[in-house]
Short mmCIF file of C-alpha atoms and ligand atoms in Angstrom, two decimals:
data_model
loop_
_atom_site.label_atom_id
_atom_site.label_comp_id
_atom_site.label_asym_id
_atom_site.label_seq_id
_atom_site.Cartn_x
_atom_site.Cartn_y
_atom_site.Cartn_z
CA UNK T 1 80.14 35.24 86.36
CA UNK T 2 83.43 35.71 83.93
CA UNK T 3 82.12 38.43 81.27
CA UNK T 4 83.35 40.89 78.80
CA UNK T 5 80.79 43.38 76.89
CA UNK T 6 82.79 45.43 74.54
CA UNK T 7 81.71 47.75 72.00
CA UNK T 8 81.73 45.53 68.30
CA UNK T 9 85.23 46.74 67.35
CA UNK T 10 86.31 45.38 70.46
CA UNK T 11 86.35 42.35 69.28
CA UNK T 12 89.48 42.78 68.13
CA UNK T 13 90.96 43.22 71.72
CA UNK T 14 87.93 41.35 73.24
CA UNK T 15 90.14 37.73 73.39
CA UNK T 16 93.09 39.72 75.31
CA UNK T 17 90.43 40.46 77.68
CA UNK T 18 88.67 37.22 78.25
CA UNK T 19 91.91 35.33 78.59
CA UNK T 20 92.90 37.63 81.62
CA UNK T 21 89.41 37.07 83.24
CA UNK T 22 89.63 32.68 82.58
CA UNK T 23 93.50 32.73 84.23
CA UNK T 24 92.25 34.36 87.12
CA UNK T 25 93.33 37.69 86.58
CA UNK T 26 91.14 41.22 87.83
CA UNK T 27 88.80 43.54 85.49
CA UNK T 28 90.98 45.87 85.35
CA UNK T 29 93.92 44.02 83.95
CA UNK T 30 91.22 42.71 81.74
CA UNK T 31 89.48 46.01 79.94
CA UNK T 32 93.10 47.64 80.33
CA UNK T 33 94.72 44.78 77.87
CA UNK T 34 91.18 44.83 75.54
CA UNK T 35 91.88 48.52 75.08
CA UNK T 36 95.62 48.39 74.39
CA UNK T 37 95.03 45.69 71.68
CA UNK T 38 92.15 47.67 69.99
CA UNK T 39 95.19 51.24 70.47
CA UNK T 40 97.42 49.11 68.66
CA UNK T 41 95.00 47.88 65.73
CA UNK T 42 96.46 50.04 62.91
CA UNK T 43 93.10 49.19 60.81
CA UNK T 44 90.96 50.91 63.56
CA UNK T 45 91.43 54.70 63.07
CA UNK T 46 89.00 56.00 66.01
CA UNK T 47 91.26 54.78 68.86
CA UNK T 48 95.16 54.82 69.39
CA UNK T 49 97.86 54.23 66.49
CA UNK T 50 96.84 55.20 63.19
CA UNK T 51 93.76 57.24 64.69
CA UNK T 52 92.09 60.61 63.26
CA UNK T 53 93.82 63.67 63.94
CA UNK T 54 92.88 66.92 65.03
CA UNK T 55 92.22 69.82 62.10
CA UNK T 56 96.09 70.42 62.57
CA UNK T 57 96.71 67.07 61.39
CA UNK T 58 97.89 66.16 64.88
CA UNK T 59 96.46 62.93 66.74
CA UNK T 60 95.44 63.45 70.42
CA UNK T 61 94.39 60.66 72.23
CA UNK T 62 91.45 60.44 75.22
CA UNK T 63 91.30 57.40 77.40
CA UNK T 64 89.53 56.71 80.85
CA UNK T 65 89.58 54.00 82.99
CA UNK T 66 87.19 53.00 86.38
CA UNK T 67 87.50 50.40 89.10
CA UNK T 68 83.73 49.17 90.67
CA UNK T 69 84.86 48.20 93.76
CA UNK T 70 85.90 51.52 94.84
CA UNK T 71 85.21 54.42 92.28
CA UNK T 72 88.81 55.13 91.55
CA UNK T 73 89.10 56.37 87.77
CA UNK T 74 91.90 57.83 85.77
CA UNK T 75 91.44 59.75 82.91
CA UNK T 76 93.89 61.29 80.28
CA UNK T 77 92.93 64.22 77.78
CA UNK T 78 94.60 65.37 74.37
CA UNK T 79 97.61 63.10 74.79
CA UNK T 80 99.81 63.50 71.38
CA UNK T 81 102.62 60.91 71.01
CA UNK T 82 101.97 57.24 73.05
CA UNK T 83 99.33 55.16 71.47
CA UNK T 84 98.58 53.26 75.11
CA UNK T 85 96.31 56.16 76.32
CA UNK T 86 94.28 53.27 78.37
CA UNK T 87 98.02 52.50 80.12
CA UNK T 88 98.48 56.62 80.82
CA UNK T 89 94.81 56.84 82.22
CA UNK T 90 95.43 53.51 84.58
CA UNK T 91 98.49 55.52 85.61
CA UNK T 92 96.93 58.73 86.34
CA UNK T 93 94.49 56.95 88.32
CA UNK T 94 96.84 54.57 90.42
CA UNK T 95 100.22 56.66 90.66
CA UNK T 96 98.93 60.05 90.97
CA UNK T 97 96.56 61.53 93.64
CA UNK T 98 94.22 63.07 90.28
CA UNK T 99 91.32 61.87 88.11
CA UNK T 100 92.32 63.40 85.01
CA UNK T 101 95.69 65.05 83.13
CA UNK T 102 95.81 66.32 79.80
CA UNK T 103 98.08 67.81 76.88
CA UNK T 104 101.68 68.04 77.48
CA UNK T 105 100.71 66.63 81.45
CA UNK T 106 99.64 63.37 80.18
CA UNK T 107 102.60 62.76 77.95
CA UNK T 108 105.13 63.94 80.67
CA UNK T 109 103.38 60.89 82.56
CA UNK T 110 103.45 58.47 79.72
CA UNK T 111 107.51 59.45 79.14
CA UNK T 112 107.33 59.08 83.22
CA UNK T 113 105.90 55.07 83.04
CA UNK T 114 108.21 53.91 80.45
CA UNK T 115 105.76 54.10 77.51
CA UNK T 116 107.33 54.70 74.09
CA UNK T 117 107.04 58.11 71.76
CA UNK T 118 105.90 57.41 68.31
CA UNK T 119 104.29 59.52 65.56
CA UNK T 120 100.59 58.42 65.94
CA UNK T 121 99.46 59.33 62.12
CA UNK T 122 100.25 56.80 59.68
CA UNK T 123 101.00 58.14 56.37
CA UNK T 124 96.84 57.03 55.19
CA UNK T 125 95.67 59.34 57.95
CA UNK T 126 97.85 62.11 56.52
CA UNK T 127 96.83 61.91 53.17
CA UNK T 128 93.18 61.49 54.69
CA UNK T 129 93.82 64.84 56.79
CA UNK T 130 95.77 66.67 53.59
CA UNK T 131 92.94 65.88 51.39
CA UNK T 132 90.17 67.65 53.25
CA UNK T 133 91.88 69.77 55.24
CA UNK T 134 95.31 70.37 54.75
CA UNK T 135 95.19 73.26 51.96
CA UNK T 136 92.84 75.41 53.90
CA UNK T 137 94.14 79.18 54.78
CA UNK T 138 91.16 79.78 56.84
CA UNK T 139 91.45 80.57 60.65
CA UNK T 140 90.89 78.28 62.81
CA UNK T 141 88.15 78.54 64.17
CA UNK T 142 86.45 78.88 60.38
CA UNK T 143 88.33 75.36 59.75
CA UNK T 144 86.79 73.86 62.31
CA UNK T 145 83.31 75.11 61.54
CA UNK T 146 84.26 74.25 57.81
CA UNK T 147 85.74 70.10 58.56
CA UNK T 148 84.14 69.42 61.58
CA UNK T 149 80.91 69.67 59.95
CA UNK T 150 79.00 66.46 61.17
CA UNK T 151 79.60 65.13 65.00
CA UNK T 152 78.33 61.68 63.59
CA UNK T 153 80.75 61.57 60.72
CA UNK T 154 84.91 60.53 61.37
CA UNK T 155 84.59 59.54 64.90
CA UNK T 156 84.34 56.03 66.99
CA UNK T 157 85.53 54.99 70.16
CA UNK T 158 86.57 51.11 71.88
CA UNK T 159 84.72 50.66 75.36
CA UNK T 160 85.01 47.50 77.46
CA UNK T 161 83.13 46.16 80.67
CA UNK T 162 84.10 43.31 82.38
CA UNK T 163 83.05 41.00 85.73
CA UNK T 164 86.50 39.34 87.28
CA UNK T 165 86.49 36.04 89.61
CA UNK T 166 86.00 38.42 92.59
CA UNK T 167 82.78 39.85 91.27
CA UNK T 168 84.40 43.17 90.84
CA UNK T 169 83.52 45.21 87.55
CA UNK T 170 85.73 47.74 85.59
CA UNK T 171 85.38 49.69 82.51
CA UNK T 172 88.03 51.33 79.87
CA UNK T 173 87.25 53.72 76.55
CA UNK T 174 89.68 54.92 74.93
CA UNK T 175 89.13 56.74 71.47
CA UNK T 176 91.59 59.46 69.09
CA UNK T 177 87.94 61.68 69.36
CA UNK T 178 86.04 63.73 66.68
CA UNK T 179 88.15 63.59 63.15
CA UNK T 180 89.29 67.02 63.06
CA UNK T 181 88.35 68.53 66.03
CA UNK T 182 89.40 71.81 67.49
CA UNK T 183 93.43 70.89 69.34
CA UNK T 184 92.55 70.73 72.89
CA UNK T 185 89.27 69.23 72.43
CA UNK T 186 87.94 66.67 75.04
CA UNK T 187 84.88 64.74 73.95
CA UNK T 188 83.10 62.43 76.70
CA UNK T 189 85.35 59.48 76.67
CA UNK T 190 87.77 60.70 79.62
CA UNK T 191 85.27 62.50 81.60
CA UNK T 192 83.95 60.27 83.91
CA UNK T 193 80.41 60.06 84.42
CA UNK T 194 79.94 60.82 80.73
CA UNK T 195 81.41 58.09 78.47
CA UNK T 196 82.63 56.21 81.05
CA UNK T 197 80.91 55.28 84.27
CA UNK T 198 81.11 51.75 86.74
CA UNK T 199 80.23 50.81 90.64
CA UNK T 200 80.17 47.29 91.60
CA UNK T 201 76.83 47.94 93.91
CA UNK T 202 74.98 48.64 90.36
CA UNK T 203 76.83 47.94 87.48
CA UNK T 204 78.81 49.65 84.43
CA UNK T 205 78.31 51.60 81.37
CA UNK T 206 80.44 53.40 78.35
CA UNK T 207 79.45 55.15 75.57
CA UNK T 208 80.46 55.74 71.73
CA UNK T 209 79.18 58.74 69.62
CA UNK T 210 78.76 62.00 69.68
CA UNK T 211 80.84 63.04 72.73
CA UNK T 212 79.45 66.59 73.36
CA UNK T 213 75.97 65.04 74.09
CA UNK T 214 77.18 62.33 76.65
CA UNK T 215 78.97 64.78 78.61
CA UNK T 216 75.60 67.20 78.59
CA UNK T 217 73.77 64.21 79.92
CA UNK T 218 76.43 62.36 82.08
CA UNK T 219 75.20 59.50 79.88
CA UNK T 220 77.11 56.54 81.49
CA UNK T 221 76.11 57.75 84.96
CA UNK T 222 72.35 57.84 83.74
CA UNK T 223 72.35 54.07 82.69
CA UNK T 224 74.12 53.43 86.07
CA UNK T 225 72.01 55.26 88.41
CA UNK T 226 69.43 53.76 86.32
CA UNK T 227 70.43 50.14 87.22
CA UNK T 228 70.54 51.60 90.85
CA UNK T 229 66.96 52.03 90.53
CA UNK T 230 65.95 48.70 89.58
CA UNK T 231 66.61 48.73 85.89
CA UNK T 232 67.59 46.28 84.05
CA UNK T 233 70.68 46.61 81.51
CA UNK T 234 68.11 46.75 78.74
CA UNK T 235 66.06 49.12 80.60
CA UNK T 236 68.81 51.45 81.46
CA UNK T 237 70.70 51.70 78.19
CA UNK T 238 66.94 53.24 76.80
CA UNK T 239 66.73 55.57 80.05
CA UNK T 240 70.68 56.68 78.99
CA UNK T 241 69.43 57.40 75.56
CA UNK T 242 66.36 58.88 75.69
CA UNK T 243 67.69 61.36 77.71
CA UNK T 244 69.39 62.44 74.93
CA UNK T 245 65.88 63.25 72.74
CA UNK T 246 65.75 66.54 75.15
CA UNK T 247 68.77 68.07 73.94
CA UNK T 248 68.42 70.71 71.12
CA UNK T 249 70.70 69.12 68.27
CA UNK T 250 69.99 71.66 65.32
CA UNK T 251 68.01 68.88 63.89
CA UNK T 252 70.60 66.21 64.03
CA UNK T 253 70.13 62.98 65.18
CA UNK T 254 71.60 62.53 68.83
CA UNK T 255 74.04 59.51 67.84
CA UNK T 256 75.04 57.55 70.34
CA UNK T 257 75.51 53.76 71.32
CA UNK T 258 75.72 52.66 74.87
CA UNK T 259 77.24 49.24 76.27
CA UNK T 260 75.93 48.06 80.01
CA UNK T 261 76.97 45.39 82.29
CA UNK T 262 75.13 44.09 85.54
CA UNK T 263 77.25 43.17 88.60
CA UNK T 264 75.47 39.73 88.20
CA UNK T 265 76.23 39.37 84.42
CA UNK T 266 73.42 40.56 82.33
CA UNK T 267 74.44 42.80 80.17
CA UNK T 268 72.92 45.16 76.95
CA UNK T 269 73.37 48.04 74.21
CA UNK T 270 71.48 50.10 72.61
CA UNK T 271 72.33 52.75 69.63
CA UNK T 272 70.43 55.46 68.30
CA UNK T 273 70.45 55.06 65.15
CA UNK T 274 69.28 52.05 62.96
CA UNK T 275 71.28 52.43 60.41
CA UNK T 276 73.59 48.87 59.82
CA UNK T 277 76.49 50.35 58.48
CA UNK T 278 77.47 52.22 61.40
CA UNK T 279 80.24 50.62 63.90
CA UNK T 280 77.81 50.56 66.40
CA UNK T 281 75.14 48.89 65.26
CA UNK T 282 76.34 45.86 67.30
CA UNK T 283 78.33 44.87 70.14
CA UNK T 284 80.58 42.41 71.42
CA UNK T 285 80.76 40.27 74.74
CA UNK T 286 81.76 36.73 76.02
CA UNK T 287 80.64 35.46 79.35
CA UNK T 288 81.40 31.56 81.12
CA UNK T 289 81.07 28.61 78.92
CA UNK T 290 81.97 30.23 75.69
CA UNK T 291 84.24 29.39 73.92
CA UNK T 292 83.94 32.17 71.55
CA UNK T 293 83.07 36.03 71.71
CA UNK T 294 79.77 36.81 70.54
CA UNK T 295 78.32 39.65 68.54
CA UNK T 296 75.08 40.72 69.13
CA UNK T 297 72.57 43.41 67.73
CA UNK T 298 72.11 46.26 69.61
CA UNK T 299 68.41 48.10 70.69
CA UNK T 300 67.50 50.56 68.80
CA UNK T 301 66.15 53.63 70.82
CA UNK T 302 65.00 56.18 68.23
CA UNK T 303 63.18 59.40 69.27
N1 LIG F 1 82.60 59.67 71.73
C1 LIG F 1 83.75 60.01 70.96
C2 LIG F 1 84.04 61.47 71.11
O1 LIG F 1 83.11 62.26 71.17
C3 LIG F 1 83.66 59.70 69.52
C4 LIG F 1 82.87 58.48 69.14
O2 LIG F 1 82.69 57.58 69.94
O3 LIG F 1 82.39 58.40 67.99
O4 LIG F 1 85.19 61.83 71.12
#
């Protein structure tokens, strides 16, 4: 069963996706190409070209990517200067004998696989950046405590599942992270088990929101292991974010959206917050016999 569940600004990468699936092609040609579209959307400013930057004004990309059928997964960290961290993850994970590189590592591999250097801030992000940061004399930690103020403001993230011809699943997120986080700063989207999770026995999941929670939680892994249990995608995406309600927040709300495929197909999300504005309030997918992506509202799991 040919499907693609992507989180709902996906849907701007979801048809370079679905057209690898329908020629034949394997899942993870097909949530590799989803994400690179969605890198190169300069309108999306939570994942690749034109994303947030860091409170230094500097963008650094994080990008992971799984195969189902045997649990390989490549992840890249704080990459500054190639807007294809998706491509630089697949690398890690299928020309190097590691899981995850970051910083100056991960760009030394993207020079390495032919991938081209740009400046990643557009000239909107700067003045964005300049605006509310860029005149501040405070240390940095103080800036960071001072911009960084709100995990569930400034951030977003593209995730895509998908089910090839063979039956095999894979899953890619790639995201520029938390608008003005502390340099260095990983959030859950290349840590495996976190934001990003899949196995063909059981099925896949990836996460958007607030990363620091996900990785607490090994969200994706939850829904997963869930699914291993009997759950159903529905079922699982609530087990992933409940989870969450036990984790002392200061009061915040624990924001976070989840997408989950089946191996056979069935696939859900959820988001914990029911607020319509947000990016995740819905999600994306097209599965055999459409002829058009879909968007669909997502559960809403509150505490
Ligand atoms: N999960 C991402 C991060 O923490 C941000 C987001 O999806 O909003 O970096």
């Amino acid at each position: 069963m040919l499907t693609v569940v992507a989180s709902q600004n996906g849907s701007f990468g979801l048809p370079d996706a679905w057209k690898i699936l329908q020629d034949g092609g394997s899942a993870l040609d097909a949530v590799e190409a989803g994400a690179r579209a969605v890198e190169d959307n300069p309108d999306d400013h939570t994942v690749g070209y034109a994303g947030h930057p860091n409170i230094h004004g500097i963008v650094e990309l994080d990008a992971s990517i799984m195969d189902g059928a045997t649990r390989r997964a490549g992840a890249v960290g704080s990459l500054q200067g190639y807007r294809h961290a998706i491509t630089v993850a697949r690398a890690v994970m299928e020309r190097t004998p590691h899981a995850l590189i970051t910083g100056s590592g991960a760009a030394r591999l993207a020079a390495e696989i032919g991938e081209t250097q740009e400046n990643l801030l557009t000239e909107g992000e700067h003045t964005y950046w300049a605006a509310e940061v860029g005149g501040s004399k405070a240390g940095l930690l103080a800036q960071v405590r001072q911009f960084t103020r709100d995990p569930r403001d400034g951030a977003g993230t593209v995730d895509f599942l998908a089910i090839d011809r063979d039956g095999n699943l894979a899953s890619a997120v790639s995201t520029s992270g938390w608008a003005f986080k502390h340099p260095g700063r990983l959030g859950d989207s290349p840590i495996i088990g976190a934001g990003n999770y899949c196995d063909n026995r059981y099925g896949a999941a990836a996460c958007t929101g607030w990363g620091e929670l996900a990785i607490r939680a090994s969200t994706a892994h939850t829904a997963v292991m869930a699914m291993a249990r009997g759950a159903s995608p529905a079922e699982a995406a609530t087990i992933a974010l409940r989870d969450l309600f036990e984790l002392p927040t200061d009061g915040l709300l624990p924001l976070m959206h989840i997408v989950v495929l089946s191996p056979s197909g069935e696939h859900a999300a959820a988001t914990t917050t029911a607020a319509t504005t947000t990016a995740g309030a819905r999600y994306a997918w097209q599965a055999e016999s459409m002829s058009e992506l879909a968007v669909s509202d997502r559960l809403v799991v509150q505490p």
